[in-house]
Amino acid sequence: MIVVMRADATEVQVEQVVDTLKKFGFTAHLSKGVERTVIGAIGDKSGLDKRVIEMLPGVSELVPIRKPYKLVSREIHSKDSIIKISDQVSIGGNSPVVVMAGPCAVENETMIIEIAKTVKAAGATVLRGGAFKPRTSPYSFQGLGETGLKYMAQARKETGLPIATEVMDTRDVELVAKYADILQIGARNMQNFNLLKEVGKTKKPILLKRGPAATIEELLMSAEYIYAEGNPNIIFCERGIKTMENYTRNTLDLSAVPVIKSLSHLPVIADPSHGTGKWDLVEPMALAAVASGAHGLMIEVHPHPESAQSDGPQSLTYKNFTVLMQKVRAIEKVIRS
Amino acid sequence: MIVVMRADATEVQVEQVVDTLKKFGFTAHLSKGVERTVIGAIGDKSGLDKRVIEMLPGVSELVPIRKPYKLVSREIHSKDSIIKISDQVSIGGNSPVVVMAGPCAVENETMIIEIAKTVKAAGATVLRGGAFKPRTSPYSFQGLGETGLKYMAQARKETGLPIATEVMDTRDVELVAKYADILQIGARNMQNFNLLKEVGKTKKPILLKRGPAATIEELLMSAEYIYAEGNPNIIFCERGIKTMENYTRNTLDLSAVPVIKSLSHLPVIADPSHGTGKWDLVEPMALAAVASGAHGLMIEVHPHPESAQSDGPQSLTYKNFTVLMQKVRAIEKVIRS
Amino acid sequence: MIVVMRADATEVQVEQVVDTLKKFGFTAHLSKGVERTVIGAIGDKSGLDKRVIEMLPGVSELVPIRKPYKLVSREIHSKDSIIKISDQVSIGGNSPVVVMAGPCAVENETMIIEIAKTVKAAGATVLRGGAFKPRTSPYSFQGLGETGLKYMAQARKETGLPIATEVMDTRDVELVAKYADILQIGARNMQNFNLLKEVGKTKKPILLKRGPAATIEELLMSAEYIYAEGNPNIIFCERGIKTMENYTRNTLDLSAVPVIKSLSHLPVIADPSHGTGKWDLVEPMALAAVASGAHGLMIEVHPHPESAQSDGPQSLTYKNFTVLMQKVRAIEKVIRS
Amino acid sequence: MIVVMRADATEVQVEQVVDTLKKFGFTAHLSKGVERTVIGAIGDKSGLDKRVIEMLPGVSELVPIRKPYKLVSREIHSKDSIIKISDQVSIGGNSPVVVMAGPCAVENETMIIEIAKTVKAAGATVLRGGAFKPRTSPYSFQGLGETGLKYMAQARKETGLPIATEVMDTRDVELVAKYADILQIGARNMQNFNLLKEVGKTKKPILLKRGPAATIEELLMSAEYIYAEGNPNIIFCERGIKTMENYTRNTLDLSAVPVIKSLSHLPVIADPSHGTGKWDLVEPMALAAVASGAHGLMIEVHPHPESAQSDGPQSLTYKNFTVLMQKVRAIEKVIRS
């Protein structure tokens, strides 16, 4: 950490900074310039809120020289992590683009099995579906709960597709982990730290969605919570952030894909369905995501989007999904060549 | 709900919209203009995602004519709700401005008792303090847990101040409710719907903080979750949203105060400590909040901000808090006159 | 336009709305529901601020049923516009992806000619370069002015590449139009309405960059200014918006590409150099832009980015640009097939 | 400036940074830590884009230790600047809160004179009014131009109130300066650098509005353009920024008031009319602005807001303005005591 003093800082103020740094276990090195003094602080800043130093009199600015995240950082672990989802499917590095497809919410057994078969035939490699649904309104459909998980397990049995589903409550982690191959942490729970710790205690792959106002650094810090509990199987998911643009439901920040790949060794996918909120934008943004280097996609598919119980308007029909998959594989081929 | 068709919509498309509306339980009234057809839909749209209609062919736009929130709405309940926090303290309507003051995190018993006495002497009416702390980093101090709650209870015993503290996990609601007079839902948990339902089952006043990317409507919807479970004792808290401005920790959106007062009957307070992240901005923004009509304030106070275990840089010293309180009461007098 | 009255609106309030609508030249149609009255207003709302109606007592909401833009709208002009830049180069519809490449600022004649030859050899079809530079600081290099334009004209003479350059001042439009094939309106001038009118009086293709906080609708409205003056040759450019994410210089909103294509008949390109601010993100985002359907790209290229007078850090070297172009053409082939 | 090298940076990389710094006129001081090397660079960084250094291999981060603005900075000029608007009115420091009131657009002579007299009687000290109007739509009323300026001059003659009005075009600066006492730069022109330079050549007080996506630092940099041309008479105006909240027209960032006061010696006012877009939010936010320490207010007033040619919905009636002024003066008294 480097502490830049103000041009008019006094000797006494410099000393106070040095003393405070020492109190927090740092060694301090002074470097007096013509104009101002700069203090280099060496030591472990974990647990020190950098603003504690910033508020001392005479301090102009404080510059951390370490990233706040460690285990998820590419500085620690330079090679791409590859995460095994099932015997057939892995994600990360140069593994084929993993496409997780399915309905927003599981509605009944027949429906989820039919969807599973269809998306598999089109080339999807994971089945997604919601059993516990976070809904803005308490009056909206909240999901089938464990029954939905059972239906998904049945769909897996019939197709071999591993299944990804959301867990929203610390009390449900054990239950959901019993059925799911990938535990999804929704965008609104990205900083539900107790939930992060709880899924960190399982060994399941965790799909961690970026919160709608989260910076990339905050997303990495949330993954650090999971990793620090002993679970290194983390997949990031860019699903759009909130901006002043309101034509789309969110603004899909695809630059997060190459940025995360440069900062972390963990894989990253994109969700153009939630990222745009409009089915006709899903194809162009899915292709863009693959072109930007995403390790996977999460796509909502529904046989009759207009009568879906949740998020129909952003779901693709079977036909549109099949067309999309052909283009996805063609783009993937260009990118990986 | 009103469905505006495109200028070039066909008869068949109009019929499909009417049929879909009927399927969801609406009665539909057509009004054919020179240029385009407009369909009025009467019925309960709860549970219908408005985008289901928007995605039908020929539809240009859909206009909800009811607010998605009900119980918290001023349309339902036109008079200000006044919420009783303790025998001495109520909030809302023309009740005196409630000032909730204390440290970000409870560090030890002596400290919290000393702070409680000091802020009470300066005019605070509620003691705040964190026992369970949501921290961006897993390596930061996470709070004292139940021990912290016991220390706060002791501080209440010695000063008579009711206590407000955060609950982060559905599994802790019962425990925290045993000690606290106000259960706080942190900004990052504003859409942790299971937690909202759980605190909705208690009768305690709930301090619901606005998420850093939440619209006011989303905030009201989250309160609807609590209210719908049977707990009408909800206090909103504006604590800053994330914007492109990064000089301050967040951008305190004080216009949320009069907006919430116009849309809801429930009280609203402001938290200039988190809202700005810098202690020297706390006084001007606290005074601004009172001038904007806030029913209360939440202020971080620490005897030695430079050595606080959490959020020291945004905490006021005893002296600064005492000065602030005098100005708060003077502004309050002008506003209420 | 549809005016939704409040549930508790009185007869008198409804009449006042009807009278006001008539005053502004509308015909009003009442439709009284069980719960509330809805008023359909037919007529030309140009010049009426919709909030004038919203502020009348008893009004709950107002819904415009026409888009505020006309000439640029796809509703008026359903076929893709194709804009001729030079005898060899056109943009829009299924024309090949137009790549505008070159330095942020023209530094000297030798340099711009060398860059022009290099980017042409790699496959670029337009030369970009700044002669008048909008810089955040008055102390930064402000461009060579007319001298820079002359150097660019010389580069065009030697390579045949048409040239694109920014105009910042109404007083310079004539001068810049004398040299340039494409007049660029920078992001910070997107709502400099006098400048828009002035370039609207020329017949040159105008490259209109989206402002860093502009919605897509505002961007279309700015184009409407140019079109309304008689110049239909407008090319939109997505170059990133400001968000709470500060790792990248801006957040490149690629969903704007398919959205603009659905709302307008005019072509749209993306600028990943300004959109990310970091050269290593340019390739993935350029490819993503083409995959999302962009009609073109604007890319900063510099022989020695580390010594560029402006925006070096986001410029590609010759080598990186050449590699990029091969991938661009491969992705384009997939998308157009 | 301080350059932090990566932990794995090589000797050669360190040397390249040092050489590059020297090329730009800096003296470089190395400080090798256990973990990494840090380079202090002394010299004038004006004209150096800090990203040029950041992109060098082995560089982790670069920390500027000087603010990019100088003349407007409080570090250079520690005492509050007080700007004289007329013989009677000054703004800044402890001068009374200056209230600039009037219509969004001047509509006719009778109207502007009547408003001038009314707002003066209520306590306003400057008359505002638009003659050149920046409108999102080319089809909206664009203002009366010079005729409007003449009407305002007549209103000044009859009331003695100095007048503030916007200038949008470099070609109009001389004309507008002939009539106006304060030249206003609108939010959308905050980074119209040629316009800034042009008003910098006059000696008139300049009211510089913050752009809807501008950081406070960018606002100060724009003022630097004016100051650097020789005009130190600059008044900042916070008028709201764009965020994901769309209930209000903009989000009025009142924390900008104390922040600007701490960073600059120049005065700052707030515009709650544009900042909220709704007349019923103007009073609470105007009072909040004064409580936050603003040196002045800009308020839209119109005799018949429902028939105003521009921005009626955010305008106060005479009666509401008169009530507001009494509260403004009462809050001012508390704040200044």
Tab-separated table of N, CA, C and O in Angstrom, chain A residues 23 47 49 51-52 55-56 71 134-139 142 168-171 188-189 191-194 197-198 213-215 218 221 224-225 242 249 277 279 305-307 311-314, chain B residues 23 47 49 51-52 55-56 71 134-139 142 168-171 188-189 191-194 197-198 213-215 218 221 224-225 242 249 277 279 305-307 311-314:
chain	number	residue	atom	x	y	z
A	23	LYS	N	0.740	0.224	13.823
A	23	LYS	CA	-0.272	-0.379	14.696
A	23	LYS	C	-1.011	-1.504	13.979
A	23	LYS	O	-1.465	-2.470	14.594
A	47	GLY	N	-8.009	-7.058	6.472
A	47	GLY	CA	-8.637	-6.629	7.709
A	47	GLY	C	-8.505	-5.137	7.936
A	47	GLY	O	-9.182	-4.562	8.761
A	49	ASP	N	-9.315	-1.533	6.696
A	49	ASP	CA	-10.125	-0.745	5.774
A	49	ASP	C	-9.244	0.417	5.324
A	49	ASP	O	-8.793	1.212	6.137
A	51	ARG	N	-9.755	3.100	4.113
A	51	ARG	CA	-10.212	4.444	4.438
A	51	ARG	C	-9.775	4.912	5.825
A	51	ARG	O	-9.813	6.086	6.148
A	52	VAL	N	-9.364	3.943	6.679
A	52	VAL	CA	-8.860	4.325	7.992
A	52	VAL	C	-7.629	5.209	7.832
A	52	VAL	O	-7.439	6.178	8.569
A	55	MET	N	-8.452	8.786	6.157
A	55	MET	CA	-9.075	9.835	6.954
A	55	MET	C	-8.099	10.538	7.891
A	55	MET	O	-8.461	11.514	8.542
A	56	LEU	N	-6.868	10.055	7.958
A	56	LEU	CA	-5.889	10.722	8.822
A	56	LEU	C	-5.549	12.091	8.238
A	56	LEU	O	-5.492	12.255	7.024
A	71	LEU	N	-7.398	-16.160	-3.881
A	71	LEU	CA	-7.531	-17.537	-4.375
A	71	LEU	C	-8.078	-17.582	-5.795
A	71	LEU	O	-7.737	-18.471	-6.565
A	134	PRO	N	-36.528	-16.525	-7.410
A	134	PRO	CA	-36.567	-15.195	-6.783
A	134	PRO	C	-37.424	-14.278	-7.648
A	134	PRO	O	-37.079	-14.022	-8.797
A	135	ARG	N	-38.528	-13.807	-7.152
A	135	ARG	CA	-39.411	-12.958	-7.941
A	135	ARG	C	-39.568	-11.600	-7.280
A	135	ARG	O	-39.738	-11.524	-6.058
A	136	THR	N	-39.561	-10.547	-8.052
A	136	THR	CA	-39.688	-9.198	-7.509
A	136	THR	C	-40.979	-9.032	-6.713
A	136	THR	O	-41.009	-8.335	-5.705
A	137	SER	N	-42.042	-9.692	-7.172
A	137	SER	CA	-43.332	-9.564	-6.502
A	137	SER	C	-43.680	-10.796	-5.685
A	137	SER	O	-43.531	-11.920	-6.150
A	138	PRO	N	-44.177	-10.592	-4.458
A	138	PRO	CA	-44.592	-11.747	-3.646
A	138	PRO	C	-45.816	-12.441	-4.245
A	138	PRO	O	-46.155	-13.548	-3.829
A	139	TYR	N	-46.468	-11.790	-5.191
A	139	TYR	CA	-47.675	-12.361	-5.786
A	139	TYR	C	-47.373	-13.166	-7.048
A	139	TYR	O	-48.271	-13.687	-7.687
A	142	GLN	N	-43.683	-18.647	-7.378
A	142	GLN	CA	-42.415	-18.749	-6.648
A	142	GLN	C	-41.672	-20.070	-6.895
A	142	GLN	O	-40.672	-20.347	-6.250
A	168	MET	N	-31.538	-20.369	-3.039
A	168	MET	CA	-31.750	-19.005	-2.544
A	168	MET	C	-31.607	-18.861	-1.041
A	168	MET	O	-31.639	-17.759	-0.524
A	169	ASP	N	-31.571	-19.980	-0.326
A	169	ASP	CA	-31.677	-19.908	1.125
A	169	ASP	C	-30.630	-20.844	1.719
A	169	ASP	O	-30.482	-21.976	1.258
A	170	THR	N	-29.921	-20.367	2.737
A	170	THR	CA	-28.925	-21.218	3.386
A	170	THR	C	-29.537	-22.531	3.837
A	170	THR	O	-28.882	-23.574	3.819
A	171	ARG	N	-30.805	-22.492	4.217
A	171	ARG	CA	-31.461	-23.705	4.726
A	171	ARG	C	-31.739	-24.740	3.632
A	171	ARG	O	-32.039	-25.887	3.928
A	188	ARG	N	-29.237	-11.462	-7.437
A	188	ARG	CA	-29.641	-10.702	-6.257
A	188	ARG	C	-29.039	-11.253	-4.973
A	188	ARG	O	-29.110	-10.641	-3.926
A	189	ASN	N	-28.490	-12.448	-5.041
A	189	ASN	CA	-27.833	-13.046	-3.870
A	189	ASN	C	-26.311	-13.024	-3.982
A	189	ASN	O	-25.631	-13.655	-3.188
A	191	GLN	N	-24.194	-11.006	-3.092
A	191	GLN	CA	-23.534	-10.599	-1.858
A	191	GLN	C	-24.301	-11.080	-0.629
A	191	GLN	O	-24.274	-10.445	0.422
A	192	ASN	N	-24.988	-12.202	-0.768
A	192	ASN	CA	-25.594	-12.890	0.375
A	192	ASN	C	-24.478	-13.783	0.913
A	192	ASN	O	-24.333	-14.943	0.532
A	193	PHE	N	-23.673	-13.190	1.788
A	193	PHE	CA	-22.406	-13.843	2.152
A	193	PHE	C	-22.607	-15.169	2.883
A	193	PHE	O	-21.821	-16.094	2.724
A	194	ASN	N	-23.656	-15.278	3.676
A	194	ASN	CA	-23.901	-16.551	4.365
A	194	ASN	C	-24.219	-17.651	3.368
A	194	ASN	O	-23.798	-18.794	3.540
A	197	LYS	N	-20.969	-18.739	1.781
A	197	LYS	CA	-20.200	-19.632	2.663
A	197	LYS	C	-20.792	-21.035	2.636
A	197	LYS	O	-20.067	-22.027	2.624
A	198	GLU	N	-22.118	-21.096	2.639
A	198	GLU	CA	-22.791	-22.395	2.708
A	198	GLU	C	-22.529	-23.227	1.450
A	198	GLU	O	-22.235	-24.417	1.540
A	213	ALA	N	-25.607	-4.466	-9.834
A	213	ALA	CA	-24.823	-3.252	-9.616
A	213	ALA	C	-23.427	-3.596	-9.143
A	213	ALA	O	-22.728	-2.747	-8.604
A	214	ALA	N	-23.019	-4.826	-9.360
A	214	ALA	CA	-21.722	-5.259	-8.837
A	214	ALA	C	-20.604	-4.953	-9.820
A	214	ALA	O	-20.734	-5.192	-11.021
A	215	THR	N	-19.508	-4.451	-9.311
A	215	THR	CA	-18.319	-4.319	-10.144
A	215	THR	C	-17.698	-5.706	-10.306
A	215	THR	O	-18.005	-6.628	-9.547
A	218	GLU	N	-16.020	-6.774	-7.152
A	218	GLU	CA	-16.940	-7.305	-6.135
A	218	GLU	C	-17.355	-8.738	-6.455
A	218	GLU	O	-17.518	-9.573	-5.562
A	221	MET	N	-14.617	-10.918	-5.418
A	221	MET	CA	-14.590	-11.032	-3.952
A	221	MET	C	-15.644	-12.015	-3.455
A	221	MET	O	-15.429	-12.732	-2.472
A	224	GLU	N	-14.397	-15.332	-3.900
A	224	GLU	CA	-13.381	-15.582	-2.875
A	224	GLU	C	-14.009	-16.188	-1.618
A	224	GLU	O	-13.406	-17.047	-0.961
A	225	TYR	N	-15.229	-15.744	-1.272
A	225	TYR	CA	-15.952	-16.323	-0.135
A	225	TYR	C	-16.157	-17.829	-0.325
A	225	TYR	O	-16.003	-18.623	0.598
A	242	LYS	N	-27.385	-2.894	-14.238
A	242	LYS	CA	-28.372	-1.827	-14.400
A	242	LYS	C	-27.687	-0.539	-14.805
A	242	LYS	O	-26.701	-0.134	-14.189
A	249	ARG	N	-33.781	-4.918	-20.448
A	249	ARG	CA	-34.010	-5.171	-19.020
A	249	ARG	C	-32.748	-4.853	-18.214
A	249	ARG	O	-32.808	-4.305	-17.123
A	277	GLY	N	-33.500	-9.428	-21.685
A	277	GLY	CA	-34.928	-9.455	-21.347
A	277	GLY	C	-35.845	-9.545	-22.547
A	277	GLY	O	-37.064	-9.490	-22.404
A	279	TRP	N	-36.467	-11.732	-26.230
A	279	TRP	CA	-36.025	-12.914	-26.964
A	279	TRP	C	-35.321	-12.563	-28.274
A	279	TRP	O	-34.395	-13.264	-28.687
A	305	PRO	N	-43.378	-19.721	-25.237
A	305	PRO	CA	-42.971	-18.592	-24.401
A	305	PRO	C	-44.139	-17.711	-23.965
A	305	PRO	O	-44.131	-17.161	-22.873
A	306	GLU	N	-45.156	-17.611	-24.824
A	306	GLU	CA	-46.245	-16.685	-24.489
A	306	GLU	C	-47.096	-17.187	-23.331
A	306	GLU	O	-47.871	-16.430	-22.756
A	307	SER	N	-46.941	-18.459	-22.944
A	307	SER	CA	-47.710	-18.909	-21.783
A	307	SER	C	-46.803	-19.411	-20.661
A	307	SER	O	-47.243	-20.123	-19.760
A	311	ASP	N	-40.744	-15.315	-17.104
A	311	ASP	CA	-39.753	-14.879	-18.093
A	311	ASP	C	-39.966	-15.408	-19.514
A	311	ASP	O	-38.990	-15.552	-20.263
A	312	GLY	N	-41.209	-15.674	-19.881
A	312	GLY	CA	-41.481	-16.099	-21.253
A	312	GLY	C	-40.902	-15.154	-22.295
A	312	GLY	O	-40.286	-15.598	-23.268
A	313	PRO	N	-41.061	-13.858	-22.111
A	313	PRO	CA	-40.672	-12.911	-23.156
A	313	PRO	C	-39.199	-12.955	-23.527
A	313	PRO	O	-38.807	-12.463	-24.576
A	314	GLN	N	-38.384	-13.516	-22.650
A	314	GLN	CA	-36.963	-13.580	-22.996
A	314	GLN	C	-36.556	-14.999	-23.398
A	314	GLN	O	-35.375	-15.258	-23.601
B	23	LYS	N	-57.307	-15.619	-21.373
B	23	LYS	CA	-56.707	-16.795	-20.762
B	23	LYS	C	-56.141	-16.475	-19.372
B	23	LYS	O	-56.116	-17.315	-18.480
B	47	GLY	N	-49.372	-11.907	-11.067
B	47	GLY	CA	-48.933	-13.200	-11.578
B	47	GLY	C	-48.721	-13.175	-13.082
B	47	GLY	O	-48.117	-14.070	-13.635
B	49	ASP	N	-46.759	-11.722	-16.112
B	49	ASP	CA	-45.585	-10.945	-16.493
B	49	ASP	C	-46.003	-10.114	-17.698
B	49	ASP	O	-46.405	-10.649	-18.724
B	51	ARG	N	-44.546	-8.720	-19.909
B	51	ARG	CA	-43.836	-8.951	-21.158
B	51	ARG	C	-44.442	-10.095	-21.969
B	51	ARG	O	-44.189	-10.232	-23.163
B	52	VAL	N	-45.277	-10.934	-21.316
B	52	VAL	CA	-45.945	-12.000	-22.061
B	52	VAL	C	-46.835	-11.381	-23.136
B	52	VAL	O	-46.921	-11.887	-24.264
B	55	MET	N	-44.768	-9.488	-26.036
B	55	MET	CA	-44.092	-10.276	-27.075
B	55	MET	C	-45.046	-10.805	-28.139
B	55	MET	O	-44.599	-11.379	-29.131
B	56	LEU	N	-46.342	-10.597	-27.960
B	56	LEU	CA	-47.284	-11.069	-28.978
B	56	LEU	C	-47.113	-10.236	-30.246
B	56	LEU	O	-46.848	-9.028	-30.174
B	71	LEU	N	-50.105	-3.324	-0.513
B	71	LEU	CA	-50.239	-3.091	0.922
B	71	LEU	C	-49.426	-1.895	1.388
B	71	LEU	O	-49.813	-1.198	2.314
B	134	PRO	N	-22.124	-7.892	7.092
B	134	PRO	CA	-21.877	-8.284	5.700
B	134	PRO	C	-20.645	-7.550	5.203
B	134	PRO	O	-20.630	-6.321	5.145
B	135	ARG	N	-19.582	-8.262	4.903
B	135	ARG	CA	-18.349	-7.619	4.462
B	135	ARG	C	-17.977	-8.099	3.067
B	135	ARG	O	-18.063	-9.298	2.792
B	136	THR	N	-17.537	-7.196	2.235
B	136	THR	CA	-17.174	-7.551	0.860
B	136	THR	C	-16.092	-8.632	0.834
B	136	THR	O	-16.087	-9.497	-0.032
B	137	SER	N	-15.185	-8.586	1.765
B	137	SER	CA	-14.085	-9.552	1.793
B	137	SER	C	-14.283	-10.612	2.872
B	137	SER	O	-14.628	-10.285	4.009
B	138	PRO	N	-14.028	-11.880	2.541
B	138	PRO	CA	-14.132	-12.926	3.565
B	138	PRO	C	-13.053	-12.787	4.628
B	138	PRO	O	-13.135	-13.422	5.681
B	139	TYR	N	-12.056	-11.960	4.355
B	139	TYR	CA	-10.942	-11.807	5.291
B	139	TYR	C	-11.161	-10.639	6.255
B	139	TYR	O	-10.319	-10.365	7.097
B	142	GLN	N	-15.996	-10.140	10.729
B	142	GLN	CA	-17.379	-10.488	10.384
B	142	GLN	C	-18.384	-10.245	11.529
B	142	GLN	O	-19.550	-10.628	11.421
B	168	MET	N	-28.816	-11.235	8.721
B	168	MET	CA	-28.354	-11.554	7.371
B	168	MET	C	-28.786	-12.932	6.886
B	168	MET	O	-28.590	-13.264	5.728
B	169	ASP	N	-29.283	-13.789	7.786
B	169	ASP	CA	-29.499	-15.186	7.441
B	169	ASP	C	-30.861	-15.600	7.975
B	169	ASP	O	-31.207	-15.287	9.117
B	170	THR	N	-31.630	-16.310	7.154
B	170	THR	CA	-32.943	-16.780	7.611
B	170	THR	C	-32.822	-17.569	8.915
B	170	THR	O	-33.715	-17.524	9.756
B	171	ARG	N	-31.700	-18.268	9.075
B	171	ARG	CA	-31.530	-19.101	10.265
B	171	ARG	C	-31.303	-18.286	11.533
B	171	ARG	O	-31.398	-18.814	12.643
B	188	ARG	N	-27.596	-5.142	0.630
B	188	ARG	CA	-27.263	-6.264	-0.246
B	188	ARG	C	-28.259	-7.413	-0.130
B	188	ARG	O	-28.264	-8.329	-0.924
B	189	ASN	N	-29.095	-7.354	0.919
B	189	ASN	CA	-30.124	-8.383	1.083
B	189	ASN	C	-31.515	-7.873	0.746
B	189	ASN	O	-32.507	-8.541	1.033
B	191	GLN	N	-33.173	-7.862	-1.832
B	191	GLN	CA	-33.961	-8.805	-2.619
B	191	GLN	C	-33.638	-10.257	-2.260
B	191	GLN	O	-33.742	-11.145	-3.098
B	192	ASN	N	-33.270	-10.457	-0.993
B	192	ASN	CA	-33.143	-11.813	-0.444
B	192	ASN	C	-34.551	-12.158	0.047
B	192	ASN	O	-34.908	-11.930	1.203
B	193	PHE	N	-35.350	-12.676	-0.881
B	193	PHE	CA	-36.787	-12.776	-0.625
B	193	PHE	C	-37.122	-13.718	0.534
B	193	PHE	O	-38.074	-13.491	1.272
B	194	ASN	N	-36.338	-14.776	0.706
B	194	ASN	CA	-36.602	-15.683	1.823
B	194	ASN	C	-36.382	-14.985	3.152
B	194	ASN	O	-37.126	-15.196	4.113
B	197	LYS	N	-39.361	-12.742	3.786
B	197	LYS	CA	-40.521	-13.502	4.285
B	197	LYS	C	-40.331	-13.844	5.758
B	197	LYS	O	-41.266	-13.766	6.553
B	198	GLU	N	-39.109	-14.216	6.106
B	198	GLU	CA	-38.847	-14.655	7.480
B	198	GLU	C	-39.037	-13.501	8.477
B	198	GLU	O	-39.653	-13.693	9.529
B	213	ALA	N	-28.574	-0.874	-6.352
B	213	ALA	CA	-29.042	-0.695	-7.734
B	213	ALA	C	-30.547	-0.816	-7.806
B	213	ALA	O	-31.103	-1.015	-8.878
B	214	ALA	N	-31.212	-0.679	-6.678
B	214	ALA	CA	-32.662	-0.887	-6.661
B	214	ALA	C	-33.405	0.393	-7.001
B	214	ALA	O	-33.074	1.467	-6.497
B	215	THR	N	-34.415	0.272	-7.831
B	215	THR	CA	-35.304	1.407	-8.046
B	215	THR	C	-36.212	1.524	-6.830
B	215	THR	O	-36.344	0.591	-6.034
B	218	GLU	N	-38.783	-1.178	-6.853
B	218	GLU	CA	-38.298	-2.469	-6.355
B	218	GLU	C	-38.214	-2.487	-4.830
B	218	GLU	O	-38.493	-3.500	-4.183
B	221	MET	N	-41.593	-3.050	-3.583
B	221	MET	CA	-41.973	-4.455	-3.789
B	221	MET	C	-41.360	-5.356	-2.719
B	221	MET	O	-41.982	-6.325	-2.274
B	224	GLU	N	-43.333	-5.071	0.245
B	224	GLU	CA	-44.590	-5.813	0.051
B	224	GLU	C	-44.442	-7.272	0.512
B	224	GLU	O	-45.374	-7.851	1.059
B	225	TYR	N	-43.261	-7.852	0.295
B	225	TYR	CA	-42.994	-9.215	0.774
B	225	TYR	C	-43.161	-9.320	2.297
B	225	TYR	O	-43.724	-10.276	2.816
B	242	LYS	N	-25.496	3.088	-6.502
B	242	LYS	CA	-24.250	3.127	-7.263
B	242	LYS	C	-24.445	3.882	-8.562
B	242	LYS	O	-25.408	3.628	-9.299
B	249	ARG	N	-18.666	7.005	-1.868
B	249	ARG	CA	-18.841	5.547	-1.864
B	249	ARG	C	-20.118	5.155	-2.621
B	249	ARG	O	-20.167	4.175	-3.337
B	277	GLY	N	-19.875	7.601	2.631
B	277	GLY	CA	-18.630	6.893	2.905
B	277	GLY	C	-17.522	7.776	3.451
B	277	GLY	O	-16.404	7.316	3.666
B	279	TRP	N	-16.716	10.792	6.436
B	279	TRP	CA	-17.285	11.443	7.620
B	279	TRP	C	-17.551	12.928	7.410
B	279	TRP	O	-18.509	13.475	7.950
B	305	PRO	N	-12.647	6.820	15.406
B	305	PRO	CA	-12.906	6.303	14.051
B	305	PRO	C	-11.665	5.713	13.402
B	305	PRO	O	-11.763	4.746	12.650
B	306	GLU	N	-10.501	6.266	13.715
B	306	GLU	CA	-9.299	5.802	13.023
B	306	GLU	C	-8.898	4.392	13.443
B	306	GLU	O	-8.107	3.743	12.777
B	307	SER	N	-9.479	3.879	14.542
B	307	SER	CA	-9.133	2.501	14.902
B	307	SER	C	-10.361	1.599	14.937
B	307	SER	O	-10.355	0.534	15.533
B	311	ASP	N	-15.709	0.432	8.927
B	311	ASP	CA	-16.296	1.703	8.508
B	311	ASP	C	-15.928	2.913	9.361
B	311	ASP	O	-16.710	3.871	9.451
B	312	GLY	N	-14.759	2.898	9.948
B	312	GLY	CA	-14.324	4.065	10.707
B	312	GLY	C	-14.365	5.359	9.909
B	312	GLY	O	-14.852	6.371	10.398
B	313	PRO	N	-13.902	5.332	8.671
B	313	PRO	CA	-13.777	6.573	7.903
B	313	PRO	C	-15.075	7.322	7.685
B	313	PRO	O	-15.079	8.482	7.338
B	314	GLN	N	-16.205	6.614	7.855
B	314	GLN	CA	-17.463	7.324	7.670
B	314	GLN	C	-18.150	7.605	9.003
B	314	GLN	O	-19.272	8.080	9.031
